[in-house]
Amino acid sequence: MTAVPPRHDAASVPPAARRRVLAALAAGALGTLMPGALTALRMPGTRGPSDDLCVTPARFDTPLHVPGRDGLMGRLAPVDGPVVLRATSRGGTGAGPALAFVADSGPRAYINPLLVVRPGALLRIRLANESAEPTIAHWHGLAMDTANDGNGERLVAPGAAFDYTFTVRNRAGLYWYHPHPHGATASQVSRGLFGLFSVEDEDEDALRAALALVPGETEIPLVLHERKSTAPGRYAPDAGDALLGWYGDETLVNFTARPFLDVTARRYRLRVLNAANARNFRLAFRRDDGATLPFHLLGTDGGLLERPQPCTEVFVSPAERLDVLVDFAGIAPGGFVLLESRGFDPMHAVPAQRADPGDLAGGESHAMRPSAEPMGGATTVPDGTPRQLLQFRVRATGAKGPPLPARLSAPPSVAVAADERPLRLGFAKGRWRINDRVYDVAATPIVVARNAVETWLIRNYHTSMPHAMHLHGFQFRVLERETSPGELAPLVAADQGRLATDLGWKDTVLVWPGESVKIAIDFRHAFAGEQLYLFHCHNLEHEDGGMMLRVKVG
Ligand code: C2O
Ligand code: CU
Ligand code: CU
């Protein structure tokens, strides 16, 4: 066993410098802030993968919340008539979400229910807004017409309701639903208003049968979400948060802080959603002897891969999902395994445009991170900081499982269009932009012809941040990554620079600074007439700040 590493302070930005910058930022709206001034947030030096072992000592003293047949994240099959989701403020600092979708079904009560459906199901869902703020629910990852998409251009006022009627047209996979009121999405998601949406089909049934996986026992959703421990249930971003994203100092798993899970020494299927506003995780499993425990990736945002993909670590950015199979066989009772997020360089930088004389900026870009010091009573741990997320405690020996199925599913392929639609991600005039634009409800910069198949080339500037780019209404395939940062090199798993997580259907893809990511999208849909969708960054502060464009599909 390697020695326990020393405690690592989350950031080393001189507090005085950070305070000075934030005071300057507070003096003006984000829209008018001078990017140059932000360079004072820079960190001296960056952290690399060699700091993997640099972890904050964690104690795991709370049993992981495992979703069951009701209650928080309980499995609800909305088959017998309409489901009513009541957006409700649960207030305060107690356990669970401060703002939640609450539902009843017969005698059972649910908070943020995990909706379980089969492909082809016709759903009727009523959103009843019992909270004090306008909201709307969006079905992230689902093929949907605009009327049911919940894109935020129509809101449900407090006291009002909205009825969704739609057919489930997606293949099996783990999708999710979350609010989408423009400008308030980050606030509502950060307070816990979201749920999972699982589409299950014969491939799913076959996988569960082959590996003896039982939902709620050996198949467990893991929803990663964040809070500031000094201000749980509250969302009060400062100007730095608005620019870089809102990062908590505590990562919750299924709304549990410091979670552990007792397991048998056998296979577990973990279905991960990154529901954090802004944090990227570099997930890996570590045994108690310090060794990495490899695992298999079974699926991505839009369902199962063709075959299990061996991995040692994967990035998961906001809104992405991972379907992971980990095997605790061979770990003796009493041993444990940690799910951790390894350290990485978050590559936070903005162009240091020459601003006022006397500004701290030079002419180049600078890495920067928010600080771990308390700001306004709340704390932040910067992106890229190593975190220990969940401890698996092996309690019982298990039988060695059967071989993995060689084939999990037959994902449909996409024809590739030769023309590329260019999309550039960057920062200018105080805001993150796509093709130099910000969201405008009166403009539709992307127009796609009916039945088109398109190739999109998403390029992120070097002086930028990682952006988790999401398209409503359609799943896509990642064709190629180019000029990726060095820290992705060990994760490349296929040709064209693709990672394991690029090998399945996606609705959200992380694009690193300096990187180009090419995706193929089949825009054929079943709806009458033109439909309107959104393409945006799922760093929710970037989204709310306008890093979002409307997409019209004929
Ligand atoms: Cu999950 Cu418009 O997003
Ligand atoms: Cu979406
Ligand atoms: Cu972004």
PDB file of N, CA, C and O in Angstrom, residues 87-116:
ATOM      1  N   ALA A  87     -43.344  20.437  -8.949  1.00  0.00           N
ATOM      2  CA  ALA A  87     -42.114  21.158  -8.598  1.00  0.00           C
ATOM      3  C   ALA A  87     -42.363  21.841  -7.269  1.00  0.00           C
ATOM      4  O   ALA A  87     -43.252  22.685  -7.152  1.00  0.00           O
ATOM      5  N   THR A  88     -41.606  21.442  -6.265  1.00  0.00           N
ATOM      6  CA  THR A  88     -41.913  21.826  -4.897  1.00  0.00           C
ATOM      7  C   THR A  88     -40.655  22.270  -4.169  1.00  0.00           C
ATOM      8  O   THR A  88     -39.634  21.599  -4.255  1.00  0.00           O
ATOM      9  N   SER A  89     -40.753  23.357  -3.469  1.00  0.00           N
ATOM     10  CA  SER A  89     -39.644  23.761  -2.615  1.00  0.00           C
ATOM     11  C   SER A  89     -39.728  22.987  -1.311  1.00  0.00           C
ATOM     12  O   SER A  89     -40.755  23.008  -0.647  1.00  0.00           O
ATOM     13  N   ARG A  90     -38.677  22.260  -1.007  1.00  0.00           N
ATOM     14  CA  ARG A  90     -38.660  21.489   0.242  1.00  0.00           C
ATOM     15  C   ARG A  90     -37.867  22.239   1.288  1.00  0.00           C
ATOM     16  O   ARG A  90     -37.698  21.768   2.408  1.00  0.00           O
ATOM     17  N   GLY A  91     -37.340  23.395   0.836  1.00  0.00           N
ATOM     18  CA  GLY A  91     -36.709  24.340   1.746  1.00  0.00           C
ATOM     19  C   GLY A  91     -35.493  23.811   2.470  1.00  0.00           C
ATOM     20  O   GLY A  91     -35.073  22.679   2.273  1.00  0.00           O
ATOM     21  N   GLY A  92     -34.918  24.707   3.202  1.00  0.00           N
ATOM     22  CA  GLY A  92     -33.966  24.391   4.242  1.00  0.00           C
ATOM     23  C   GLY A  92     -32.755  23.585   3.852  1.00  0.00           C
ATOM     24  O   GLY A  92     -32.396  23.446   2.692  1.00  0.00           O
ATOM     25  N   THR A  93     -32.145  23.074   4.860  1.00  0.00           N
ATOM     26  CA  THR A  93     -30.836  22.479   4.720  1.00  0.00           C
ATOM     27  C   THR A  93     -30.881  21.003   5.071  1.00  0.00           C
ATOM     28  O   THR A  93     -29.862  20.389   5.323  1.00  0.00           O
ATOM     29  N   GLY A  94     -32.074  20.439   5.099  1.00  0.00           N
ATOM     30  CA  GLY A  94     -32.200  19.032   5.476  1.00  0.00           C
ATOM     31  C   GLY A  94     -31.624  18.120   4.415  1.00  0.00           C
ATOM     32  O   GLY A  94     -31.041  18.562   3.438  1.00  0.00           O
ATOM     33  N   ALA A  95     -31.807  16.831   4.587  1.00  0.00           N
ATOM     34  CA  ALA A  95     -31.304  15.872   3.619  1.00  0.00           C
ATOM     35  C   ALA A  95     -32.129  15.965   2.347  1.00  0.00           C
ATOM     36  O   ALA A  95     -33.297  16.349   2.366  1.00  0.00           O
ATOM     37  N   GLY A  96     -31.516  15.603   1.245  1.00  0.00           N
ATOM     38  CA  GLY A  96     -32.235  15.568  -0.020  1.00  0.00           C
ATOM     39  C   GLY A  96     -32.305  16.942  -0.657  1.00  0.00           C
ATOM     40  O   GLY A  96     -31.839  17.932  -0.111  1.00  0.00           O
ATOM     41  N   PRO A  97     -32.900  16.987  -1.851  1.00  0.00           N
ATOM     42  CA  PRO A  97     -32.941  18.230  -2.611  1.00  0.00           C
ATOM     43  C   PRO A  97     -33.796  19.303  -1.948  1.00  0.00           C
ATOM     44  O   PRO A  97     -34.821  19.010  -1.340  1.00  0.00           O
ATOM     45  N   ALA A  98     -33.362  20.547  -2.085  1.00  0.00           N
ATOM     46  CA  ALA A  98     -34.124  21.676  -1.546  1.00  0.00           C
ATOM     47  C   ALA A  98     -35.309  22.000  -2.437  1.00  0.00           C
ATOM     48  O   ALA A  98     -36.320  22.522  -1.984  1.00  0.00           O
ATOM     49  N   LEU A  99     -35.137  21.698  -3.720  1.00  0.00           N
ATOM     50  CA  LEU A  99     -36.195  21.925  -4.709  1.00  0.00           C
ATOM     51  C   LEU A  99     -36.321  20.594  -5.435  1.00  0.00           C
ATOM     52  O   LEU A  99     -35.307  20.031  -5.844  1.00  0.00           O
ATOM     53  N   ALA A 100     -37.546  20.076  -5.588  1.00  0.00           N
ATOM     54  CA  ALA A 100     -37.651  18.716  -6.119  1.00  0.00           C
ATOM     55  C   ALA A 100     -38.934  18.533  -6.913  1.00  0.00           C
ATOM     56  O   ALA A 100     -39.892  19.287  -6.762  1.00  0.00           O
ATOM     57  N   PHE A 101     -38.910  17.528  -7.768  1.00  0.00           N
ATOM     58  CA  PHE A 101     -40.129  17.043  -8.403  1.00  0.00           C
ATOM     59  C   PHE A 101     -40.710  15.972  -7.484  1.00  0.00           C
ATOM     60  O   PHE A 101     -40.084  14.934  -7.243  1.00  0.00           O
ATOM     61  N   VAL A 102     -41.897  16.222  -7.000  1.00  0.00           N
ATOM     62  CA  VAL A 102     -42.536  15.304  -6.066  1.00  0.00           C
ATOM     63  C   VAL A 102     -43.695  14.635  -6.801  1.00  0.00           C
ATOM     64  O   VAL A 102     -44.380  15.274  -7.598  1.00  0.00           O
ATOM     65  N   ALA A 103     -43.884  13.338  -6.575  1.00  0.00           N
ATOM     66  CA  ALA A 103     -44.963  12.612  -7.256  1.00  0.00           C
ATOM     67  C   ALA A 103     -45.562  11.573  -6.328  1.00  0.00           C
ATOM     68  O   ALA A 103     -44.925  11.135  -5.365  1.00  0.00           O
ATOM     69  N   ASP A 104     -46.811  11.205  -6.627  1.00  0.00           N
ATOM     70  CA  ASP A 104     -47.464  10.109  -5.907  1.00  0.00           C
ATOM     71  C   ASP A 104     -47.961   9.117  -6.937  1.00  0.00           C
ATOM     72  O   ASP A 104     -48.326   9.478  -8.040  1.00  0.00           O
ATOM     73  N   SER A 105     -47.975   7.868  -6.535  1.00  0.00           N
ATOM     74  CA  SER A 105     -48.595   6.856  -7.381  1.00  0.00           C
ATOM     75  C   SER A 105     -49.226   5.854  -6.443  1.00  0.00           C
ATOM     76  O   SER A 105     -48.526   5.131  -5.735  1.00  0.00           O
ATOM     77  N   GLY A 106     -50.559   5.846  -6.398  1.00  0.00           N
ATOM     78  CA  GLY A 106     -51.236   5.020  -5.403  1.00  0.00           C
ATOM     79  C   GLY A 106     -50.735   5.415  -4.028  1.00  0.00           C
ATOM     80  O   GLY A 106     -50.650   6.598  -3.706  1.00  0.00           O
ATOM     81  N   PRO A 107     -50.335   4.427  -3.227  1.00  0.00           N
ATOM     82  CA  PRO A 107     -49.885   4.747  -1.878  1.00  0.00           C
ATOM     83  C   PRO A 107     -48.431   5.202  -1.823  1.00  0.00           C
ATOM     84  O   PRO A 107     -47.941   5.576  -0.763  1.00  0.00           O
ATOM     85  N   ARG A 108     -47.748   5.177  -2.949  1.00  0.00           N
ATOM     86  CA  ARG A 108     -46.319   5.469  -2.921  1.00  0.00           C
ATOM     87  C   ARG A 108     -46.033   6.934  -3.212  1.00  0.00           C
ATOM     88  O   ARG A 108     -46.670   7.535  -4.073  1.00  0.00           O
ATOM     89  N   ALA A 109     -45.050   7.475  -2.510  1.00  0.00           N
ATOM     90  CA  ALA A 109     -44.646   8.867  -2.705  1.00  0.00           C
ATOM     91  C   ALA A 109     -43.205   8.905  -3.205  1.00  0.00           C
ATOM     92  O   ALA A 109     -42.367   8.105  -2.777  1.00  0.00           O
ATOM     93  N   TYR A 110     -42.954   9.824  -4.100  1.00  0.00           N
ATOM     94  CA  TYR A 110     -41.644   9.904  -4.761  1.00  0.00           C
ATOM     95  C   TYR A 110     -41.093  11.322  -4.692  1.00  0.00           C
ATOM     96  O   TYR A 110     -41.839  12.296  -4.762  1.00  0.00           O
ATOM     97  N   ILE A 111     -39.776  11.397  -4.630  1.00  0.00           N
ATOM     98  CA  ILE A 111     -39.070  12.671  -4.768  1.00  0.00           C
ATOM     99  C   ILE A 111     -38.094  12.489  -5.924  1.00  0.00           C
ATOM    100  O   ILE A 111     -37.275  11.550  -5.903  1.00  0.00           O
ATOM    101  N   ASN A 112     -38.175  13.340  -6.925  1.00  0.00           N
ATOM    102  CA  ASN A 112     -37.349  13.175  -8.129  1.00  0.00           C
ATOM    103  C   ASN A 112     -37.387  11.729  -8.621  1.00  0.00           C
ATOM    104  O   ASN A 112     -36.361  11.050  -8.706  1.00  0.00           O
ATOM    105  N   PRO A 113     -38.584  11.222  -8.960  1.00  0.00           N
ATOM    106  CA  PRO A 113     -38.672   9.807  -9.337  1.00  0.00           C
ATOM    107  C   PRO A 113     -37.815   9.473 -10.554  1.00  0.00           C
ATOM    108  O   PRO A 113     -37.623  10.296 -11.435  1.00  0.00           O
ATOM    109  N   LEU A 114     -37.300   8.244 -10.530  1.00  0.00           N
ATOM    110  CA  LEU A 114     -36.606   7.680 -11.681  1.00  0.00           C
ATOM    111  C   LEU A 114     -37.704   7.068 -12.549  1.00  0.00           C
ATOM    112  O   LEU A 114     -38.292   6.047 -12.186  1.00  0.00           O
ATOM    113  N   LEU A 115     -37.988   7.711 -13.658  1.00  0.00           N
ATOM    114  CA  LEU A 115     -39.074   7.239 -14.512  1.00  0.00           C
ATOM    115  C   LEU A 115     -38.548   6.093 -15.377  1.00  0.00           C
ATOM    116  O   LEU A 115     -37.485   6.206 -15.992  1.00  0.00           O
ATOM    117  N   VAL A 116     -39.263   4.993 -15.376  1.00  0.00           N
ATOM    118  CA  VAL A 116     -38.829   3.791 -16.096  1.00  0.00           C
ATOM    119  C   VAL A 116     -39.859   3.474 -17.173  1.00  0.00           C
ATOM    120  O   VAL A 116     -41.039   3.269 -16.866  1.00  0.00           O
TER     121      VAL A 116
END
